PDB file of C-alpha atoms in Angstrom:
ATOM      1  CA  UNK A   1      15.408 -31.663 -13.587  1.00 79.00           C
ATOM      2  CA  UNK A   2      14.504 -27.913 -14.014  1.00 81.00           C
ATOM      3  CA  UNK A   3      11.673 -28.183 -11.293  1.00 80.00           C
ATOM      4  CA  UNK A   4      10.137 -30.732 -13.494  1.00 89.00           C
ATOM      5  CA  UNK A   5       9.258 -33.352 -10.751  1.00 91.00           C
ATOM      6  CA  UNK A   6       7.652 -32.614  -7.204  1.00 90.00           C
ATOM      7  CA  UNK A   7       8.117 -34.249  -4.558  1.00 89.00           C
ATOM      8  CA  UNK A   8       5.884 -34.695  -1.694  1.00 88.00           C
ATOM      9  CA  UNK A   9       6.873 -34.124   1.868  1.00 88.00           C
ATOM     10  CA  UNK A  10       5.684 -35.595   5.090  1.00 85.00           C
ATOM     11  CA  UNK A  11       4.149 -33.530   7.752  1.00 85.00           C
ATOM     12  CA  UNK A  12       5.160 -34.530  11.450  1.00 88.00           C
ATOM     13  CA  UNK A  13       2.984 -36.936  13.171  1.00 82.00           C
ATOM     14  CA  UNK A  14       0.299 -34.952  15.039  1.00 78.00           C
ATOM     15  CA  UNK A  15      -0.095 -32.069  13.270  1.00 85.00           C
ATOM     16  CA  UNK A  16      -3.193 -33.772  11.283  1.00 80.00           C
ATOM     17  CA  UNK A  17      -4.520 -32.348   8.301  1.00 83.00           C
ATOM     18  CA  UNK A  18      -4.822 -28.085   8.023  1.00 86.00           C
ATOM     19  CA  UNK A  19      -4.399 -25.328   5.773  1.00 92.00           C
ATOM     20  CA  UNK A  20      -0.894 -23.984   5.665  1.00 95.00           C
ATOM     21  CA  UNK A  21      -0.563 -20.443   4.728  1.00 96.00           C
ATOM     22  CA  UNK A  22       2.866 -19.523   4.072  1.00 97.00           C
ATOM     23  CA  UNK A  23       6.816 -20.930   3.787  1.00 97.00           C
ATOM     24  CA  UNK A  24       9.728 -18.953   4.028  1.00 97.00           C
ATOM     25  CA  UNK A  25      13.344 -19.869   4.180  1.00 96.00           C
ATOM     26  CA  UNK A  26      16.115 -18.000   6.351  1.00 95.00           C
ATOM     27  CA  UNK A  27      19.134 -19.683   4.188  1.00 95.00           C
ATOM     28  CA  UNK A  28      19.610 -22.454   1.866  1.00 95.00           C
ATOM     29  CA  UNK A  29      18.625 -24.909   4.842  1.00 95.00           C
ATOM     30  CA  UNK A  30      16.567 -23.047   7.332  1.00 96.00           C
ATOM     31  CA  UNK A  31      12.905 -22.758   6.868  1.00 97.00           C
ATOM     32  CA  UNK A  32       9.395 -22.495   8.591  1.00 97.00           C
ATOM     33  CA  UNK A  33       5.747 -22.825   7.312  1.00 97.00           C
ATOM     34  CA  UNK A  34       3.134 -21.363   8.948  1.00 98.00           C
ATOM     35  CA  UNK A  35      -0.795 -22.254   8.870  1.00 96.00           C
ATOM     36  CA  UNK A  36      -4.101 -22.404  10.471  1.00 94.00           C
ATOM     37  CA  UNK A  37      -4.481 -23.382  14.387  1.00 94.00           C
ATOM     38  CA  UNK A  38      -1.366 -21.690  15.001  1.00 95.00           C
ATOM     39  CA  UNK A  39       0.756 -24.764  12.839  1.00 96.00           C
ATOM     40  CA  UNK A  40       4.502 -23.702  12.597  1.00 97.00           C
ATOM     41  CA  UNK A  41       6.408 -26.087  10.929  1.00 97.00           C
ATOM     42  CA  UNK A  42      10.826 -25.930  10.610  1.00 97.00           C
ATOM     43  CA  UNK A  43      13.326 -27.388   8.881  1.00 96.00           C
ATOM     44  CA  UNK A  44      16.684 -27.502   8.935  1.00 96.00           C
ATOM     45  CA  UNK A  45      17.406 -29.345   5.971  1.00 96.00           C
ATOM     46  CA  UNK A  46      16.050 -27.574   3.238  1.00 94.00           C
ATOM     47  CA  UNK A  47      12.474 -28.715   3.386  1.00 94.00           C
ATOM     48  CA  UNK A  48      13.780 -32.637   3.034  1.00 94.00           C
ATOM     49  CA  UNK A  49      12.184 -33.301   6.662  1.00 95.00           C
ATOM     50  CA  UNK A  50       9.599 -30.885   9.062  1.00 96.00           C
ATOM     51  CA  UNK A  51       9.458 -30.498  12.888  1.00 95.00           C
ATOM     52  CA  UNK A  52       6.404 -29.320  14.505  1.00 95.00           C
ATOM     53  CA  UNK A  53       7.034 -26.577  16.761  1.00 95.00           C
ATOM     54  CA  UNK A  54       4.838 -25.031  19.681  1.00 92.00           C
ATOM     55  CA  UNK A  55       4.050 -21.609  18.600  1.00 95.00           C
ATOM     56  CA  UNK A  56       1.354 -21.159  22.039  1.00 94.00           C
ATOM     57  CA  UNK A  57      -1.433 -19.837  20.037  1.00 95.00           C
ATOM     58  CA  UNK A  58      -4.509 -21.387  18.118  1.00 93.00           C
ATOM     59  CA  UNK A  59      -5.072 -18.385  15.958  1.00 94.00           C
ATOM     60  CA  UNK A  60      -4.495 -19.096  12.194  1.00 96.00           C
ATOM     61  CA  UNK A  61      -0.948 -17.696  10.891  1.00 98.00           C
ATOM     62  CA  UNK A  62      -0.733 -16.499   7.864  1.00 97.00           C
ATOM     63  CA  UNK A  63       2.552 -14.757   6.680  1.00 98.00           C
ATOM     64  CA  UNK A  64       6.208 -15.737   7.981  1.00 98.00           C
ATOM     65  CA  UNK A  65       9.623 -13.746   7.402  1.00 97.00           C
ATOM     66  CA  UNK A  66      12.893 -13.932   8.057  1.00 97.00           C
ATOM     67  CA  UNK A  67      15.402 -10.827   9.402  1.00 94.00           C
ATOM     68  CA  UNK A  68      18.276 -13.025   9.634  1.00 94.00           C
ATOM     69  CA  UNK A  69      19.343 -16.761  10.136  1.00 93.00           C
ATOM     70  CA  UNK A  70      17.786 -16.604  13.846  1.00 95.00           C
ATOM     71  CA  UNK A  71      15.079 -14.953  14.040  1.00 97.00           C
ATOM     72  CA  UNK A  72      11.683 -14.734  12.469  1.00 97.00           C
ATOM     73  CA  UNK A  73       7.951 -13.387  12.512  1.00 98.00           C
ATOM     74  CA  UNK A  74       4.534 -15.280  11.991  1.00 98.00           C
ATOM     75  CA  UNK A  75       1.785 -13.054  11.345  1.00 98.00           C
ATOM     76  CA  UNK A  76      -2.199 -13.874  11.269  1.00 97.00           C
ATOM     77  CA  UNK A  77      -5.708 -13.501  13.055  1.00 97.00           C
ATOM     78  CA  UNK A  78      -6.498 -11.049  15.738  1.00 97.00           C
ATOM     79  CA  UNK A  79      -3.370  -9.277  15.151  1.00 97.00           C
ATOM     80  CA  UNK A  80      -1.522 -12.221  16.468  1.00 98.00           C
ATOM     81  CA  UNK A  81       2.715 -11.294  15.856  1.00 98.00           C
ATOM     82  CA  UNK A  82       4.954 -14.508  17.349  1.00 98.00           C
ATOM     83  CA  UNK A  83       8.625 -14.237  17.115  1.00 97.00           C
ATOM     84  CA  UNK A  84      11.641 -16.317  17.020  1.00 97.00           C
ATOM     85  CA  UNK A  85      15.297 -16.083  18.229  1.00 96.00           C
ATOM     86  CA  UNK A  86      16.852 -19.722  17.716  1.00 96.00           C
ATOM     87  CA  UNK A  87      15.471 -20.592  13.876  1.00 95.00           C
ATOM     88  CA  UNK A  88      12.025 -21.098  15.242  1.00 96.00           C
ATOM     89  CA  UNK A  89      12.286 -23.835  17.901  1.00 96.00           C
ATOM     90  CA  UNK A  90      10.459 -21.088  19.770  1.00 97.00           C
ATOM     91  CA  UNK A  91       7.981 -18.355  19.687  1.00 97.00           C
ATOM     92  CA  UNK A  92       7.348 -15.969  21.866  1.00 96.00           C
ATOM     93  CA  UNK A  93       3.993 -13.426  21.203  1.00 96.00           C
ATOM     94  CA  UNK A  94       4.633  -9.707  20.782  1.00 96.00           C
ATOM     95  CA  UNK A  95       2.026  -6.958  20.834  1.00 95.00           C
ATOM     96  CA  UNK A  96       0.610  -5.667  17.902  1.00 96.00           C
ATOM     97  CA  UNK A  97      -1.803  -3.252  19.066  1.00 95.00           C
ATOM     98  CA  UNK A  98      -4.448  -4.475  16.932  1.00 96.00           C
ATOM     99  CA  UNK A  99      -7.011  -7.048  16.778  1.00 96.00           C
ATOM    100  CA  UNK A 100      -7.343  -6.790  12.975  1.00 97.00           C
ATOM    101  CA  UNK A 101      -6.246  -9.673  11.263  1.00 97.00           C
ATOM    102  CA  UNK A 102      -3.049  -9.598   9.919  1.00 97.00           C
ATOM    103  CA  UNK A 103      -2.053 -11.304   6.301  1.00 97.00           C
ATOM    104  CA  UNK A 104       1.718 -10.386   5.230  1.00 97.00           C
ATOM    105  CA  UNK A 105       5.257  -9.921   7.301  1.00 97.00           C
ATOM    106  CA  UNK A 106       7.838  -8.724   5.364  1.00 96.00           C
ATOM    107  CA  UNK A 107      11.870  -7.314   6.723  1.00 95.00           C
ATOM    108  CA  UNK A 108      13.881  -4.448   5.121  1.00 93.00           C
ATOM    109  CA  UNK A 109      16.811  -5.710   6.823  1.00 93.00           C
ATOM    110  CA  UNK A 110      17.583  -7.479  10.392  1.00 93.00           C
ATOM    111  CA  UNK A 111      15.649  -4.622  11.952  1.00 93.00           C
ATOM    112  CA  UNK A 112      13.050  -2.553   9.673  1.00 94.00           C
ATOM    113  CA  UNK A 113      10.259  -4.994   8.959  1.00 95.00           C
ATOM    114  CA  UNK A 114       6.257  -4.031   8.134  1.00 96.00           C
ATOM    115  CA  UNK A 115       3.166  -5.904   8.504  1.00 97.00           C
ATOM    116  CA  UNK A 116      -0.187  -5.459   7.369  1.00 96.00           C
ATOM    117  CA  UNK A 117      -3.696  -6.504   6.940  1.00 96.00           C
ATOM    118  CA  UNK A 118      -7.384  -6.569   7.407  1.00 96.00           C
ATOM    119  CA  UNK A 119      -8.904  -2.971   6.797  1.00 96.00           C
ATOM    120  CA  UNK A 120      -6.048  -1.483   5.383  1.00 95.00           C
ATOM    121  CA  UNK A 121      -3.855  -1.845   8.771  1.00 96.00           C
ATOM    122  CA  UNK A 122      -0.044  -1.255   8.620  1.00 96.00           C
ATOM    123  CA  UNK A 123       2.589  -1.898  11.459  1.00 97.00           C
ATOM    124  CA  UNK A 124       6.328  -1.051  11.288  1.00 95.00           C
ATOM    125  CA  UNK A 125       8.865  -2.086  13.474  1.00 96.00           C
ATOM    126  CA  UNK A 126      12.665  -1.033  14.034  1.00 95.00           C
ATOM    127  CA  UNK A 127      13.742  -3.471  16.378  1.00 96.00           C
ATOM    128  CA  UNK A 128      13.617  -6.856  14.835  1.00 94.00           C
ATOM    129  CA  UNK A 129       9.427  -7.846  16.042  1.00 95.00           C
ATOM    130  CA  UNK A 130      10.316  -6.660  19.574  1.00 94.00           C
ATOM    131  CA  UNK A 131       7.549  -3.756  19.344  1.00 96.00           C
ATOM    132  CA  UNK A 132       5.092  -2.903  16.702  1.00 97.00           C
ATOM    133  CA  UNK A 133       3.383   0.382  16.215  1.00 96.00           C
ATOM    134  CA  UNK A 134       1.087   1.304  13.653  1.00 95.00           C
ATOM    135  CA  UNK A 135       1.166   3.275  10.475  1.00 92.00           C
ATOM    136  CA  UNK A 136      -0.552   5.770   8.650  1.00 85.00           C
ATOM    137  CA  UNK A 137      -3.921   5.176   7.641  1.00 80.00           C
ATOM    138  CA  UNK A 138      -3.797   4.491   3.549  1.00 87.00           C
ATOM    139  CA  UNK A 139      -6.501   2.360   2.901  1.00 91.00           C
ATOM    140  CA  UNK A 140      -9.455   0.719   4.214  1.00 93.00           C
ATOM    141  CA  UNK A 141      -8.629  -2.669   2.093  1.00 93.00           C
ATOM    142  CA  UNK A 142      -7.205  -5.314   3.391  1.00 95.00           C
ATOM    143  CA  UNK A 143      -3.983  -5.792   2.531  1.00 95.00           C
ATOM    144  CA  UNK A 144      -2.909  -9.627   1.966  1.00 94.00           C
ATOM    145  CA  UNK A 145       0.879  -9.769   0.854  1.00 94.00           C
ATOM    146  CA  UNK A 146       3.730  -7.642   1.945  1.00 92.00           C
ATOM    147  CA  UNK A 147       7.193  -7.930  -0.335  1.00 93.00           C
ATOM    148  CA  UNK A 148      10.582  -6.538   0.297  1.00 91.00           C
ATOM    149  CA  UNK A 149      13.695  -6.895  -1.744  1.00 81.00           C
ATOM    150  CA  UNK A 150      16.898  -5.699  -0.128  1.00 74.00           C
ATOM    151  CA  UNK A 151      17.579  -2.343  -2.356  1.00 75.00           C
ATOM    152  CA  UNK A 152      14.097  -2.080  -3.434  1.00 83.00           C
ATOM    153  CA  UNK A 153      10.761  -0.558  -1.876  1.00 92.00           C
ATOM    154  CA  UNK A 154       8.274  -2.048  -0.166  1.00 93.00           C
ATOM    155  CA  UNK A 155       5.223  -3.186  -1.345  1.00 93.00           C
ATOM    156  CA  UNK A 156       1.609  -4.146   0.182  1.00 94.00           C
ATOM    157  CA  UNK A 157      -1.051  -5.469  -2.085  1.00 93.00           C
ATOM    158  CA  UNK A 158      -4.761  -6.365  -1.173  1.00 94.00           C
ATOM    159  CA  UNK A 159      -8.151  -6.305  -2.275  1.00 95.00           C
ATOM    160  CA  UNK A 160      -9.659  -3.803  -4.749  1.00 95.00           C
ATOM    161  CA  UNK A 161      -6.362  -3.659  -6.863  1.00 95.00           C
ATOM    162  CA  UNK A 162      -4.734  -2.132  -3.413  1.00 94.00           C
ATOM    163  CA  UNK A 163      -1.032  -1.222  -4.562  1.00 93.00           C
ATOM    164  CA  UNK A 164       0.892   0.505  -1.817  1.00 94.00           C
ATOM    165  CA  UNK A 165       4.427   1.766  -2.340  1.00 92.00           C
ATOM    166  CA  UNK A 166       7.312   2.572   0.560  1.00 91.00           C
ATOM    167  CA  UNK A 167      10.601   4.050  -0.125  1.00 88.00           C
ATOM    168  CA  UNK A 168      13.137   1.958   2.432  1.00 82.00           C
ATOM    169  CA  UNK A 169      15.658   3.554   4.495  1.00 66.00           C
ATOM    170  CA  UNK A 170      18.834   5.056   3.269  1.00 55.00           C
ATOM    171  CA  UNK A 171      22.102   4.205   5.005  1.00 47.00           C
ATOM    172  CA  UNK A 172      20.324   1.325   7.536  1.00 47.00           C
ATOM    173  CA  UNK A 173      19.024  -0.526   4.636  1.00 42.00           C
ATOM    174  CA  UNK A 174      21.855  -3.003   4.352  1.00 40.00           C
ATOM    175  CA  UNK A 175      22.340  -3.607   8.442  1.00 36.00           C
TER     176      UNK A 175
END
């Protein structure tokens, strides 16, 4: 109907009631929300139905991406990063060398992803969420969204009118 009607969705039985953050879908049937108490939720239906999942953390998560059909990254509090290899049955933490709060995940391609956050904090990584390291200083805002097209830059956006701007790579972009 042209996104005319919406349609409310359960939320598995034990989850209770919380704030959830962020959805993002891996393919046309694949997705995960993400929210507060360390709430990841997946489907594998196109959002029809929800699974709760054990992420092992009850810090808030904010920001989810994909890098490919498999495997994922939750962002949020304390500079908690949890990742994915099977379409988000389970998450495993990976350091992110900060305790800054982190709002937006975003992926280049299955590899070259960016995260970012309270205080102006960036983090890149090159292998997929494995390891994190940080960026640059370029602001002292916090950063809330990260957005990456394939083919197009990357952006981070945050408080104060914060607009930051990164040219991808070249001949990796596309892996």
């Amino acid at each position: 109907d042209g996104g005319m009607t919406w349609n409310r969705r359960s939320i598995p039985a034990g989850v209770g009631s919380c704030w959830l953050a962020d959805v993002a879908y891996a393919d046309k049937s694949t997705a995960a929300i993400v929210g507060w108490n360390g709430v990841v939720l997946t489907s594998s239906d196109g959002g029809r139905n929800w699974t709760y999942r054990r992420s092992g953390t009850a810090q808030g998560l904010q920001s989810i991406a994909w890098n490919d059909s498999r495997h994922a990254t939750a962002v949020g509090y304390k500079g908690i990063i949890l990742c994915t290899a099977d379409g988000g049955q389970t998450w495993t933490a990976s350091p992110s060398g900060t305790d800054h709060g982190l709002a937006g995940v975003t992926y280049v391609n299955s590899r070259e992803g960016y995260a970012g956050g309270e205080f102006g904090v960036l983090l890149s990584t090159a292998d997929g969420g494995r390891t994190w390291k940080a960026e640059r200083d370029h602001t002292l805002n916090h950063l809330r969204s990260l957005f990456c097209r394939p083919g197009t830059a990357v952006f981070a956006t945050g408080w104060n009118s914060t607009i930051l701007r990164r040219e991808v790579s070249g001949p990796e972009q596309n892996r």
